[in-house]
C-alpha cells in the first residue's frame, strides 16, 4: 500500500512541477486594416488571419526589419 501511495505522490509532484502553457487571449481580427505597401524583389509579405499576422518570407540569411508594425 505504501508503494502505491509513494507512486501517486510522485506522479502528483511531477504534474505540479511541469510547466503549464501560457494562458493568453488568441490573436483575433481587429478594427485595424493592415496593408503591405512596399516589398523588395525576392521577398514575399502578406497579411493573414483577418489582420492578426504579418507573414514575411525571405531567402535564408536575409535580415528583415518591419518598422511600425
PDB file of C-alpha atoms in Angstrom:
ATOM      1  CA  UNK A   1       0.000   0.000   0.000  1.00  0.00           C
ATOM      2  CA  UNK A   2       2.791   2.455   0.790  1.00  0.00           C
ATOM      3  CA  UNK A   3       4.352   1.766  -2.610  1.00  0.00           C
ATOM      4  CA  UNK A   4       1.123   2.879  -4.345  1.00  0.00           C
ATOM      5  CA  UNK A   5       0.940   5.999  -2.176  1.00  0.00           C
ATOM      6  CA  UNK A   6       4.567   6.894  -2.989  1.00  0.00           C
ATOM      7  CA  UNK A   7       3.925   6.383  -6.704  1.00  0.00           C
ATOM      8  CA  UNK A   8       0.796   8.548  -6.506  1.00  0.00           C
ATOM      9  CA  UNK A   9       2.709  11.274  -4.660  1.00  0.00           C
ATOM     10  CA  UNK A  10       5.499  11.154  -7.256  1.00  0.00           C
ATOM     11  CA  UNK A  11       3.038  11.466 -10.143  1.00  0.00           C
ATOM     12  CA  UNK A  12       1.229  14.342  -8.424  1.00  0.00           C
ATOM     13  CA  UNK A  13       4.553  16.059  -7.755  1.00  0.00           C
ATOM     14  CA  UNK A  14       5.538  15.786 -11.416  1.00  0.00           C
ATOM     15  CA  UNK A  15       2.210  17.236 -12.538  1.00  0.00           C
ATOM     16  CA  UNK A  16       2.654  20.201 -10.226  1.00  0.00           C
ATOM     17  CA  UNK A  17       6.240  20.845 -11.326  1.00  0.00           C
ATOM     18  CA  UNK A  18       5.678  20.584 -15.090  1.00  0.00           C
ATOM     19  CA  UNK A  19       5.282  23.984 -16.778  1.00  0.00           C
ATOM     20  CA  UNK A  20       1.770  24.864 -17.888  1.00  0.00           C
ATOM     21  CA  UNK A  21       1.063  26.538 -21.247  1.00  0.00           C
ATOM     22  CA  UNK A  22       0.676  30.289 -21.153  1.00  0.00           C
ATOM     23  CA  UNK A  23      -2.882  31.483 -20.796  1.00  0.00           C
ATOM     24  CA  UNK A  24      -3.367  34.383 -23.166  1.00  0.00           C
ATOM     25  CA  UNK A  25      -6.030  35.641 -25.497  1.00  0.00           C
ATOM     26  CA  UNK A  26      -5.653  34.216 -29.008  1.00  0.00           C
ATOM     27  CA  UNK A  27      -4.961  36.669 -31.834  1.00  0.00           C
ATOM     28  CA  UNK A  28      -8.195  37.853 -33.409  1.00  0.00           C
ATOM     29  CA  UNK A  29      -9.030  40.335 -36.164  1.00  0.00           C
ATOM     30  CA  UNK A  30      -9.261  43.932 -35.008  1.00  0.00           C
ATOM     31  CA  UNK A  31     -10.743  47.149 -36.318  1.00  0.00           C
ATOM     32  CA  UNK A  32      -7.414  47.938 -37.969  1.00  0.00           C
ATOM     33  CA  UNK A  33      -6.616  47.297 -41.606  1.00  0.00           C
ATOM     34  CA  UNK A  34      -3.034  46.361 -42.414  1.00  0.00           C
ATOM     35  CA  UNK A  35      -1.713  46.832 -45.923  1.00  0.00           C
ATOM     36  CA  UNK A  36       1.576  45.656 -47.394  1.00  0.00           C
ATOM     37  CA  UNK A  37       2.857  48.727 -49.240  1.00  0.00           C
ATOM     38  CA  UNK A  38       6.411  48.142 -50.439  1.00  0.00           C
ATOM     39  CA  UNK A  39       8.227  44.813 -50.717  1.00  0.00           C
ATOM     40  CA  UNK A  40      11.622  44.440 -52.429  1.00  0.00           C
ATOM     41  CA  UNK A  41      12.036  41.849 -55.176  1.00  0.00           C
ATOM     42  CA  UNK A  42      12.591  38.329 -53.880  1.00  0.00           C
ATOM     43  CA  UNK A  43      10.625  38.907 -50.666  1.00  0.00           C
ATOM     44  CA  UNK A  44       7.012  37.893 -50.125  1.00  0.00           C
ATOM     45  CA  UNK A  45       4.830  39.572 -47.485  1.00  0.00           C
ATOM     46  CA  UNK A  46       1.137  39.104 -46.737  1.00  0.00           C
ATOM     47  CA  UNK A  47      -1.418  39.702 -44.005  1.00  0.00           C
ATOM     48  CA  UNK A  48      -3.176  36.553 -42.734  1.00  0.00           C
ATOM     49  CA  UNK A  49      -5.764  35.727 -40.128  1.00  0.00           C
ATOM     50  CA  UNK A  50      -8.033  38.639 -40.900  1.00  0.00           C
ATOM     51  CA  UNK A  51      -5.408  41.115 -39.639  1.00  0.00           C
ATOM     52  CA  UNK A  52      -3.733  39.055 -36.941  1.00  0.00           C
ATOM     53  CA  UNK A  53      -0.386  38.153 -38.510  1.00  0.00           C
ATOM     54  CA  UNK A  54       2.175  39.526 -40.933  1.00  0.00           C
ATOM     55  CA  UNK A  55       3.925  36.692 -42.794  1.00  0.00           C
ATOM     56  CA  UNK A  56       7.237  37.595 -44.439  1.00  0.00           C
ATOM     57  CA  UNK A  57       9.154  35.024 -46.478  1.00  0.00           C
ATOM     58  CA  UNK A  58      12.749  35.848 -47.371  1.00  0.00           C
ATOM     59  CA  UNK A  59      15.780  33.932 -48.633  1.00  0.00           C
ATOM     60  CA  UNK A  60      17.854  32.248 -45.924  1.00  0.00           C
ATOM     61  CA  UNK A  61      20.354  34.644 -44.317  1.00  0.00           C
ATOM     62  CA  UNK A  62      18.300  37.770 -45.053  1.00  0.00           C
ATOM     63  CA  UNK A  63      17.630  40.210 -42.193  1.00  0.00           C
ATOM     64  CA  UNK A  64      14.193  41.834 -42.200  1.00  0.00           C
ATOM     65  CA  UNK A  65      13.067  44.902 -40.253  1.00  0.00           C
ATOM     66  CA  UNK A  66       9.379  45.868 -40.130  1.00  0.00           C
ATOM     67  CA  UNK A  67       9.160  49.391 -38.703  1.00  0.00           C
ATOM     68  CA  UNK A  68       5.890  50.419 -37.126  1.00  0.00           C
ATOM     69  CA  UNK A  69       4.248  47.012 -37.101  1.00  0.00           C
TER      70      UNK A  69
END
